XYZ file of N, CA and C in Angstrom:
519
model
N 59.881 96.052 80.911
C 59.829 97.363 82.258
C 60.840 97.053 83.380
N 61.955 97.839 83.749
C 62.582 97.952 84.163
C 62.618 98.812 85.705
N 61.658 99.672 85.664
C 61.204 99.674 87.194
C 60.869 98.711 87.936
N 60.028 97.929 86.783
C 59.388 96.759 88.108
C 60.320 95.470 87.826
N 61.622 95.553 87.768
C 62.739 94.676 87.972
C 63.226 95.447 88.826
N 63.290 96.560 88.778
C 63.920 97.565 89.831
C 63.112 97.046 91.281
N 61.652 97.196 91.003
C 61.099 97.143 92.541
C 61.226 95.395 92.892
N 60.879 94.248 92.076
C 61.500 93.187 92.141
C 62.464 92.662 92.978
N 64.111 93.219 92.595
C 65.002 93.000 92.671
C 65.139 93.556 94.641
N 64.760 94.754 94.406
C 64.805 95.438 96.020
C 64.137 94.447 97.268
N 62.464 93.657 96.404
C 62.473 93.158 96.876
C 63.207 92.043 97.379
N 64.139 91.729 96.718
C 64.629 89.651 97.162
C 65.915 90.330 98.214
N 66.067 91.303 97.945
C 67.639 91.525 98.740
C 67.717 92.263 99.546
N 68.870 91.974 100.789
C 68.897 92.284 101.782
C 68.833 94.373 102.156
N 68.348 94.482 103.339
C 68.153 95.868 103.872
C 69.246 96.806 103.215
N 70.311 96.620 103.175
C 71.812 96.806 103.501
C 71.647 97.169 101.614
N 71.346 96.437 100.834
C 71.750 96.382 99.233
C 70.179 97.355 98.724
N 70.883 97.996 97.600
C 69.465 98.231 97.002
C 70.048 98.801 95.666
N 69.087 98.749 94.660
C 69.363 98.863 93.416
C 68.026 100.114 93.206
N 69.016 100.920 92.277
C 68.552 102.681 91.941
C 68.000 102.507 90.390
N 68.739 101.695 89.493
C 67.777 101.664 88.233
C 68.674 100.977 87.398
N 68.061 100.631 86.052
C 68.921 99.675 85.487
C 69.004 100.197 84.668
N 70.437 100.147 83.559
C 71.288 100.537 82.356
C 71.788 99.933 81.179
N 71.130 99.968 80.063
C 71.494 98.484 79.096
C 73.234 98.984 79.183
N 73.393 98.288 78.880
C 75.235 98.523 78.292
C 75.874 97.152 77.619
N 77.076 97.442 76.717
C 77.666 96.704 75.282
C 77.672 95.331 76.101
N 77.589 94.018 75.155
C 77.844 92.534 75.712
C 78.924 93.055 75.929
N 79.974 93.396 75.984
C 81.538 93.637 76.278
C 81.945 93.730 77.267
N 80.931 95.209 77.620
C 81.186 95.483 79.183
C 81.350 94.403 79.860
N 82.208 95.247 81.387
C 82.874 94.321 82.655
C 82.750 95.234 83.515
N 82.203 94.945 84.225
C 82.197 96.041 85.637
C 83.225 95.845 86.442
N 84.521 95.783 86.591
C 85.211 95.965 87.049
C 86.530 96.545 86.221
N 86.698 95.829 84.697
C 87.610 96.257 83.918
C 87.258 97.236 82.695
N 86.003 97.315 82.516
C 85.740 98.815 81.564
C 86.050 100.024 82.495
N 86.020 100.232 83.314
C 86.250 101.165 84.309
C 87.317 102.092 83.636
N 87.236 103.490 83.365
C 88.369 104.370 83.692
C 88.259 105.034 84.954
N 87.704 105.032 86.046
C 88.086 105.933 86.933
C 87.414 105.092 88.122
N 88.153 105.230 89.446
C 87.205 105.070 90.423
C 88.180 105.748 91.404
N 86.569 105.963 92.238
C 86.254 107.186 93.824
C 86.143 106.567 94.648
N 87.357 106.531 96.196
C 86.911 105.958 97.501
C 87.550 107.277 98.250
N 86.480 106.972 99.693
C 86.058 107.751 100.670
C 86.576 106.054 102.056
N 87.192 107.693 102.792
C 87.295 107.009 103.715
C 87.022 107.964 104.628
N 86.255 107.702 105.428
C 85.560 108.093 107.042
C 86.397 108.330 108.042
N 86.149 109.280 108.709
C 86.827 109.534 110.097
C 86.376 110.190 110.900
N 85.976 110.138 112.266
C 85.431 111.021 113.322
C 85.996 111.142 114.415
N 86.196 112.779 115.079
C 87.549 113.246 115.761
C 86.690 113.356 117.318
N 85.407 113.133 117.503
C 84.537 113.037 118.998
C 83.590 111.373 118.591
N 83.762 110.992 119.956
C 82.932 109.764 119.911
C 80.705 110.276 119.021
N 80.517 109.285 118.503
C 79.049 109.193 117.841
C 78.700 108.032 118.077
N 77.172 107.613 118.764
C 77.378 106.379 117.949
C 76.475 106.181 116.840
N 76.082 107.561 116.212
C 75.607 107.444 114.786
C 76.759 107.269 113.811
N 78.558 107.412 113.849
C 78.612 107.522 113.217
C 79.626 106.230 113.340
N 79.966 105.345 114.783
C 80.739 104.664 114.412
C 80.604 102.895 113.378
N 79.681 102.478 112.701
C 79.602 101.698 112.075
C 80.001 102.254 110.732
N 80.240 102.910 110.568
C 81.001 103.642 108.665
C 81.787 104.513 108.560
N 82.350 104.861 110.421
C 83.008 106.197 109.975
C 84.454 105.625 111.292
N 85.472 105.748 111.426
C 86.507 105.395 112.199
C 86.830 106.274 113.473
N 86.697 106.221 114.600
C 87.020 107.413 115.162
C 88.365 107.225 116.075
N 88.258 108.555 115.900
C 90.565 108.987 115.884
C 90.312 110.015 117.071
N 91.357 109.469 118.380
C 91.088 110.397 119.712
C 92.651 110.804 119.586
N 93.104 111.084 118.527
C 94.444 111.719 118.375
C 94.699 112.988 117.789
N 94.751 113.893 117.752
C 95.168 115.143 116.666
C 95.608 114.814 116.114
N 94.705 115.423 114.908
C 95.600 115.405 113.517
C 95.784 116.299 112.658
N 97.302 116.787 112.110
C 96.822 118.255 111.469
C 96.828 117.584 109.955
N 95.255 118.267 109.615
C 94.873 118.122 108.092
C 95.184 118.598 106.717
N 95.763 120.067 107.487
C 96.419 120.561 106.487
C 97.868 119.842 106.255
N 99.107 119.018 106.490
C 99.799 118.681 106.363
C 99.200 117.439 105.888
N 98.516 117.025 105.903
C 97.740 115.412 105.275
C 97.622 115.780 103.874
N 97.247 117.060 103.547
C 97.014 117.362 102.624
C 97.870 118.113 101.673
N 99.131 118.261 102.191
C 99.927 118.356 101.313
C 100.970 117.539 100.879
N 100.932 115.667 102.073
C 101.249 114.497 101.419
C 100.300 113.725 100.251
N 98.970 114.677 100.289
C 98.560 114.293 99.039
C 98.524 114.907 97.528
N 98.877 115.999 97.638
C 100.117 116.639 97.168
C 101.650 115.454 96.425
N 102.190 115.274 97.020
C 102.728 113.961 97.025
C 102.406 113.343 96.082
N 101.089 112.574 96.316
C 100.998 111.578 96.244
C 100.385 111.838 95.018
N 100.066 112.664 94.091
C 99.120 113.303 92.686
C 100.651 113.375 92.065
N 101.805 112.975 92.668
C 103.048 113.398 91.921
C 103.076 111.670 91.638
N 102.870 111.048 92.181
C 103.255 110.280 92.257
C 102.872 109.014 91.245
N 102.835 107.854 90.601
C 103.078 106.874 89.442
C 103.515 105.080 90.320
N 104.070 105.020 90.911
C 104.238 103.814 91.796
C 103.996 103.852 93.076
N 102.736 102.951 93.546
C 102.551 102.856 94.837
C 102.530 101.328 95.368
N 103.851 100.784 95.319
C 104.504 99.433 95.556
C 104.634 99.751 97.312
N 104.450 100.497 97.760
C 104.795 100.914 99.167
C 103.656 100.946 99.908
N 102.554 101.280 99.064
C 100.346 100.624 99.670
C 100.031 99.630 99.210
N 101.094 98.933 98.708
C 100.450 97.314 98.144
C 100.339 96.403 98.849
N 99.313 95.031 98.996
C 99.187 94.368 99.931
C 100.710 93.312 99.754
N 101.477 93.529 100.872
C 102.740 92.674 100.073
C 102.218 90.529 100.056
N 102.695 90.749 99.117
C 102.627 88.760 98.386
C 100.613 89.128 97.468
N 100.918 90.326 97.305
C 100.076 89.951 96.012
C 100.535 90.031 94.689
N 99.810 89.796 93.905
C 99.837 88.694 92.390
C 99.903 90.039 91.210
N 100.209 91.503 91.359
C 99.716 92.453 90.719
C 100.812 92.217 89.421
N 100.272 92.607 88.173
C 101.534 92.693 87.302
C 102.376 93.980 87.383
N 101.608 94.703 88.036
C 102.546 95.867 87.936
C 101.666 96.918 89.481
N 102.692 97.634 89.922
C 102.166 98.567 91.113
C 101.642 99.955 90.402
N 101.394 100.212 89.346
C 101.258 101.705 89.041
C 99.804 101.863 88.749
N 99.979 103.107 89.132
C 98.524 103.919 89.879
C 98.104 105.429 88.749
N 97.490 105.846 88.206
C 97.410 107.450 88.018
C 96.029 107.727 88.748
N 96.510 108.841 89.955
C 95.961 109.393 91.063
C 95.887 110.544 90.296
N 93.926 111.126 89.874
C 94.037 112.417 90.041
C 93.421 113.297 90.797
N 92.737 112.760 91.659
C 91.891 113.517 92.781
C 92.814 112.729 94.450
N 92.743 113.599 95.194
C 93.525 113.013 96.713
C 93.401 114.298 97.609
N 92.794 114.013 98.088
C 92.097 115.380 99.324
C 91.548 114.513 99.991
N 91.177 115.507 101.695
C 91.021 115.761 102.907
C 90.134 116.749 102.851
N 88.570 116.154 103.237
C 87.320 116.845 103.373
C 86.779 117.450 104.159
N 86.790 118.088 104.611
C 86.051 118.477 106.398
C 83.855 118.490 105.875
N 83.343 117.703 106.782
C 82.022 118.483 106.766
C 81.246 118.115 107.927
N 81.892 118.089 108.915
C 81.345 119.199 110.473
C 82.532 119.436 110.994
N 81.879 119.494 112.243
C 83.461 120.660 113.329
C 83.977 118.931 113.520
N 83.790 118.128 113.593
C 84.095 116.631 113.812
C 84.213 115.657 112.737
N 83.902 116.030 111.570
C 83.724 115.159 109.930
C 84.525 115.166 109.212
N 85.344 114.278 109.076
C 86.868 114.465 107.819
C 86.320 112.885 106.940
N 86.528 113.440 105.608
C 86.859 112.038 105.152
C 88.170 112.059 103.793
N 88.795 111.087 103.244
C 89.250 110.840 102.744
C 89.462 110.991 101.242
N 89.612 111.509 100.112
C 89.166 111.157 99.335
C 90.342 110.643 97.948
N 90.236 109.850 97.365
C 90.455 109.454 96.166
C 90.415 108.824 94.931
N 90.971 109.480 94.232
C 90.619 108.469 92.652
C 91.598 108.746 91.870
N 91.808 107.423 90.607
C 92.806 106.606 90.119
C 91.538 106.135 88.937
N 92.717 105.488 88.354
C 91.959 104.948 87.028
C 92.445 103.244 87.893
N 93.307 103.060 88.338
C 92.326 101.890 88.942
C 93.614 101.689 90.771
N 92.860 100.379 90.979
C 93.865 100.844 92.493
C 94.267 99.568 92.746
N 95.219 99.313 94.070
C 95.854 97.782 94.054
C 95.095 97.341 95.890
N 95.452 96.367 95.916
C 95.045 95.918 96.919
C 95.108 96.625 98.484
N 94.505 96.786 99.050
C 94.577 97.379 100.401
C 95.200 99.081 99.745
N 95.222 99.473 99.201
C 96.180 100.730 98.330
C 95.528 101.386 99.266
N 93.999 102.037 99.393
C 93.013 103.238 100.241
C 93.398 103.083 101.893
N 93.747 101.822 102.052
C 93.718 102.201 103.793
C 95.050 102.092 104.284
N 96.202 101.561 103.235
C 97.650 101.778 103.641
C 97.700 103.134 103.426
N 97.220 103.800 102.834
C 97.519 105.164 102.480
C 96.758 106.497 103.349
N 96.065 105.978 103.919
C 95.125 106.471 104.590
C 96.219 106.243 106.092
N 96.424 105.348 106.419
C 97.290 105.123 107.393
C 98.610 105.425 107.994
N 99.393 105.801 106.420
C 100.698 106.760 106.448
C 100.477 108.050 106.731
N 99.223 108.594 105.556
C 98.983 109.920 105.803
C 98.709 110.269 107.855
N 98.073 109.431 107.837
C 97.534 110.112 109.502
C 99.019 110.243 110.244
N 100.160 109.030 109.886
C 101.225 109.211 110.505
C 102.559 110.451 110.359
N 102.057 110.901 109.390
C 101.996 112.688 108.790
C 101.578 113.435 109.343
N 100.203 113.248 109.214
C 99.710 114.017 110.259
C 99.173 113.858 111.563
N 99.858 113.149 112.372
C 100.153 113.123 113.650
C 101.675 113.635 114.186
N 102.104 113.939 113.131
C 103.890 113.883 113.549
C 104.953 113.053 113.559
N 104.438 111.715 113.115
C 105.131 110.528 112.992
C 106.112 110.531 112.059
N 106.416 111.297 111.177
C 106.635 111.337 110.074
C 106.646 112.970 109.519
N 108.084 113.147 108.815
C 108.259 114.147 108.250
C 107.805 114.154 106.689
N 107.081 115.273 105.868
C 106.631 114.985 104.782
C 108.110 114.672 103.576
N 110.001 115.159 103.859
C 110.521 114.340 103.532
C 110.601 112.344 103.559
N 110.284 112.368 104.852
C 109.661 110.962 105.445
C 108.856 110.085 104.496
N 107.755 110.953 104.555
C 106.426 110.092 103.142
C 107.216 110.697 101.349
N 107.647 111.187 101.086
C 108.117 111.435 100.070
C 109.484 109.902 100.169
N 110.273 109.342 100.847
C 110.975 108.527 100.625
C 109.974 107.298 100.750
N 109.196 106.921 101.275
C 108.082 106.278 101.673
C 107.649 105.581 100.286
N 107.462 106.870 99.920
C 106.505 106.840 98.079
C 107.650 106.421 97.384
N 108.956 106.379 97.141
C 109.884 106.655 96.429
C 110.555 105.057 96.708
N 110.653 104.816 97.752
C 111.236 103.810 98.512
C 110.642 102.464 97.818
N 108.841 102.606 97.543
C 108.507 101.217 97.328
C 108.335 100.464 98.304
N 108.662 100.707 99.482
C 108.288 99.318 99.981
C 107.713 99.234 101.287
N 106.438 98.512 101.533
C 105.901 98.543 101.734
C 105.313 98.153 103.415
N 106.378 97.717 104.344
C 106.564 98.106 106.038
C 107.431 99.102 105.988
N 107.851 99.966 105.541
C 107.915 101.434 105.443
C 107.003 102.505 105.482
N 105.902 101.603 104.967
C 104.484 102.761 104.814
C 103.608 102.703 105.985
N 102.718 103.399 106.302
C 101.777 103.274 107.834
C 100.883 101.851 107.822
N 100.482 101.426 109.341
C 99.572 100.492 109.078
C 98.118 101.160 108.299
N 97.178 99.151 108.231
C 96.039 99.701 106.803
C 95.111 99.935 108.108
N 94.560 100.576 107.657
C 93.281 101.249 108.414
C 92.307 99.793 108.619
N 91.426 100.480 109.866
C 90.085 99.604 109.336
C 89.077 99.633 108.130
N 88.461 98.232 107.715
C 88.069 98.311 106.578
C 86.110 99.236 106.422
N 85.954 98.717 107.755
C 84.281 99.481 108.367
C 84.845 100.930 107.187
N 85.123 101.607 107.514
C 85.078 103.439 106.820
C 85.490 103.460 105.641
N 85.915 102.752 104.626
C 86.395 102.772 103.258
C 85.377 102.281 101.957
N 84.917 103.141 101.338
C 83.351 103.371 100.756
C 83.993 103.070 99.341
N 83.969 102.786 98.231
C 83.440 103.059 96.831
C 82.688 104.123 96.350
N 82.604 104.904 96.012
C 81.512 106.158 95.792
C 81.279 106.253 94.968
N 82.238 106.374 93.462
C 82.168 106.173 92.016
C 83.012 105.638 91.738
N 81.852 105.256 90.281
C 82.677 105.150 89.456
C 83.005 105.364 87.864
N 83.639 105.897 86.806
C 83.163 106.515 85.665
C 83.565 105.196 84.645
N 82.688 105.340 83.488
C 83.214 103.739 82.852
C 82.852 104.671 81.457
């Protein structure tokens, strides 16, 4: 009885983890390596809120989201994401296929960055957000953003943003 197993698992798990349902899978299925697509969201808010502080980044400077979405279009055309890979990683390749990349406004002072790809490099999403924020603050131009992508040098890209606002939202198998 899967409902009984879900109930019992949720009784044992900490309050911030829950099981919704159990689904039978093939014996050779691997939670990480069998995934076809993954979607991450990075949440930010631009006005102080005690309700968002644990799950969203407070940004106190103005951002040009239209310009940041122009940068997202450049990311969709990119295949090599070495510029956003954690230095010293043991990646065999830095190639990724990004299919969705956009900033979405959900409320007057709340936004999220959404990115879907076939795979992600360690630290890739947080470094991408940091670099897009440089673009949104007018600290770099679109052509400089493109150069960062083309050169693939992590030291040219923006800082990695804090991890508390990053969430794995969906996995497609």
